[in-house]
Amino acid sequence: MVSGKVLVAVLGVAIAATLSGCASNGPTQVGFAGGSDCKSTRAELNRLDAQGVPGKIEAQQSGRKVSAESAAQISRYNGLLEQYLGNQCQLPPG
């Protein structure tokens, strides 16, 4: 289950991505790294979710120390989430 802090962080990124699209009179895509797409990015986010990365994000945000491996997973998760939301993958096709 996603905690309130993680949900707030995700919503904040989503709102920022939406507002940046509105400010430019159209969507601003951030592009995908390594030839990935919405589907593969979502799959990797799901994999990281299953590994407990949202809990690690919450731990880091509450000031607890996390391992170097956890920090790398958090960084990867945040980058994927930025790509996913920046490319408006959360929106229905249309």
PDB file of C-alpha atoms in Angstrom:
ATOM      1  CA  MET A   1       0.000   0.000   0.000  1.00  0.00           C
ATOM      2  CA  VAL A   2       1.286   3.459  -0.881  1.00  0.00           C
ATOM      3  CA  SER A   3       1.688   5.848   2.029  1.00  0.00           C
ATOM      4  CA  GLY A   4       0.395   9.387   2.121  1.00  0.00           C
ATOM      5  CA  LYS A   5       3.842  10.957   1.715  1.00  0.00           C
ATOM      6  CA  VAL A   6       4.644   8.890  -1.368  1.00  0.00           C
ATOM      7  CA  LEU A   7       1.225   9.658  -2.821  1.00  0.00           C
ATOM      8  CA  VAL A   8       1.742  13.380  -2.208  1.00  0.00           C
ATOM      9  CA  ALA A   9       5.152  13.204  -3.911  1.00  0.00           C
ATOM     10  CA  VAL A  10       3.708  11.358  -6.904  1.00  0.00           C
ATOM     11  CA  LEU A  11       0.808  13.788  -7.178  1.00  0.00           C
ATOM     12  CA  GLY A  12       3.224  16.709  -6.942  1.00  0.00           C
ATOM     13  CA  VAL A  13       5.226  15.372  -9.888  1.00  0.00           C
ATOM     14  CA  ALA A  14       2.006  14.739 -11.831  1.00  0.00           C
ATOM     15  CA  ILE A  15       0.743  18.265 -11.200  1.00  0.00           C
ATOM     16  CA  ALA A  16       4.089  19.779 -12.173  1.00  0.00           C
ATOM     17  CA  ALA A  17       4.124  17.753 -15.403  1.00  0.00           C
ATOM     18  CA  THR A  18       0.568  18.809 -16.193  1.00  0.00           C
ATOM     19  CA  LEU A  19       1.239  22.465 -15.480  1.00  0.00           C
ATOM     20  CA  SER A  20       4.389  22.475 -17.588  1.00  0.00           C
ATOM     21  CA  GLY A  21       2.338  21.091 -20.470  1.00  0.00           C
ATOM     22  CA  CYS A  22      -0.294  23.789 -19.993  1.00  0.00           C
ATOM     23  CA  ALA A  23       2.287  26.561 -19.808  1.00  0.00           C
ATOM     24  CA  SER A  24       3.706  25.624 -23.194  1.00  0.00           C
ATOM     25  CA  ASN A  25       0.287  25.335 -24.884  1.00  0.00           C
ATOM     26  CA  GLY A  26       0.779  21.622 -25.352  1.00  0.00           C
ATOM     27  CA  PRO A  27       2.339  18.557 -23.835  1.00  0.00           C
ATOM     28  CA  THR A  28       6.045  18.637 -23.230  1.00  0.00           C
ATOM     29  CA  GLN A  29       7.475  15.178 -23.565  1.00  0.00           C
ATOM     30  CA  VAL A  30      10.681  14.365 -21.778  1.00  0.00           C
ATOM     31  CA  GLY A  31      11.544  11.399 -23.970  1.00  0.00           C
ATOM     32  CA  PHE A  32      12.446   7.867 -23.018  1.00  0.00           C
ATOM     33  CA  ALA A  33      15.909   6.542 -22.342  1.00  0.00           C
ATOM     34  CA  GLY A  34      17.231   3.460 -24.089  1.00  0.00           C
ATOM     35  CA  GLY A  35      14.371   2.929 -26.509  1.00  0.00           C
ATOM     36  CA  SER A  36      11.804   2.246 -23.786  1.00  0.00           C
ATOM     37  CA  ASP A  37       8.158   3.253 -23.993  1.00  0.00           C
ATOM     38  CA  CYS A  38       5.169   3.751 -21.688  1.00  0.00           C
ATOM     39  CA  LYS A  39       4.513   0.026 -21.363  1.00  0.00           C
ATOM     40  CA  SER A  40       8.081  -0.972 -20.530  1.00  0.00           C
ATOM     41  CA  THR A  41       8.484   1.985 -18.162  1.00  0.00           C
ATOM     42  CA  ARG A  42       5.284   1.000 -16.327  1.00  0.00           C
ATOM     43  CA  ALA A  43       6.525  -2.599 -16.126  1.00  0.00           C
ATOM     44  CA  GLU A  44       9.795  -1.493 -14.523  1.00  0.00           C
ATOM     45  CA  LEU A  45       7.942   0.780 -12.091  1.00  0.00           C
ATOM     46  CA  ASN A  46       5.759  -2.201 -11.137  1.00  0.00           C
ATOM     47  CA  ARG A  47       8.869  -4.332 -10.600  1.00  0.00           C
ATOM     48  CA  LEU A  48      10.397  -1.679  -8.344  1.00  0.00           C
ATOM     49  CA  ASP A  49       7.067  -1.350  -6.498  1.00  0.00           C
ATOM     50  CA  ALA A  50       7.164  -5.100  -5.833  1.00  0.00           C
ATOM     51  CA  GLN A  51      10.702  -4.719  -4.439  1.00  0.00           C
ATOM     52  CA  GLY A  52       9.418  -2.202  -1.885  1.00  0.00           C
ATOM     53  CA  VAL A  53      10.947   0.947  -3.348  1.00  0.00           C
ATOM     54  CA  PRO A  54       7.996   3.202  -2.311  1.00  0.00           C
ATOM     55  CA  GLY A  55       8.674   2.215   1.318  1.00  0.00           C
ATOM     56  CA  LYS A  56      12.358   3.010   0.838  1.00  0.00           C
ATOM     57  CA  ILE A  57      11.388   6.424  -0.550  1.00  0.00           C
ATOM     58  CA  GLU A  58       9.255   7.041   2.510  1.00  0.00           C
ATOM     59  CA  ALA A  59      12.114   5.977   4.789  1.00  0.00           C
ATOM     60  CA  GLN A  60      14.525   8.337   3.034  1.00  0.00           C
ATOM     61  CA  GLN A  61      12.025  11.208   3.164  1.00  0.00           C
ATOM     62  CA  SER A  62      11.563  10.692   6.900  1.00  0.00           C
ATOM     63  CA  GLY A  63      15.295  11.138   7.409  1.00  0.00           C
ATOM     64  CA  ARG A  64      16.320   7.519   7.877  1.00  0.00           C
ATOM     65  CA  LYS A  65      19.525   6.334   6.245  1.00  0.00           C
ATOM     66  CA  VAL A  66      19.166   3.970   3.310  1.00  0.00           C
ATOM     67  CA  SER A  67      21.783   1.706   1.762  1.00  0.00           C
ATOM     68  CA  ALA A  68      23.611   2.630  -1.413  1.00  0.00           C
ATOM     69  CA  GLU A  69      21.589  -0.042  -3.239  1.00  0.00           C
ATOM     70  CA  SER A  70      18.310   1.423  -1.952  1.00  0.00           C
ATOM     71  CA  ALA A  71      19.434   4.932  -2.888  1.00  0.00           C
ATOM     72  CA  ALA A  72      20.160   3.696  -6.419  1.00  0.00           C
ATOM     73  CA  GLN A  73      16.711   2.074  -6.615  1.00  0.00           C
ATOM     74  CA  ILE A  74      15.078   5.283  -5.390  1.00  0.00           C
ATOM     75  CA  SER A  75      16.942   7.315  -7.996  1.00  0.00           C
ATOM     76  CA  ARG A  76      15.949   4.866 -10.740  1.00  0.00           C
ATOM     77  CA  TYR A  77      12.318   4.883  -9.586  1.00  0.00           C
ATOM     78  CA  ASN A  78      12.173   8.687  -9.545  1.00  0.00           C
ATOM     79  CA  GLY A  79      13.716   8.905 -13.021  1.00  0.00           C
ATOM     80  CA  LEU A  80      11.265   6.363 -14.425  1.00  0.00           C
ATOM     81  CA  LEU A  81       8.354   8.129 -12.781  1.00  0.00           C
ATOM     82  CA  GLU A  82       9.479  11.438 -14.278  1.00  0.00           C
ATOM     83  CA  GLN A  83       9.647   9.834 -17.741  1.00  0.00           C
ATOM     84  CA  TYR A  84       6.279   8.111 -17.271  1.00  0.00           C
ATOM     85  CA  LEU A  85       4.457  11.248 -16.160  1.00  0.00           C
ATOM     86  CA  GLY A  86       6.401  13.621 -18.427  1.00  0.00           C
ATOM     87  CA  ASN A  87       5.376  11.591 -21.458  1.00  0.00           C
ATOM     88  CA  GLN A  88       1.791  11.541 -20.187  1.00  0.00           C
ATOM     89  CA  CYS A  89       1.671   7.754 -20.066  1.00  0.00           C
ATOM     90  CA  GLN A  90      -0.901   7.984 -17.269  1.00  0.00           C
ATOM     91  CA  LEU A  91      -3.406   9.528 -19.692  1.00  0.00           C
ATOM     92  CA  PRO A  92      -5.647   7.428 -21.942  1.00  0.00           C
ATOM     93  CA  PRO A  93      -4.518   7.319 -25.589  1.00  0.00           C
ATOM     94  CA  GLY A  94      -6.269   9.773 -27.732  1.00  0.00           C
TER      95      GLY A  94
END
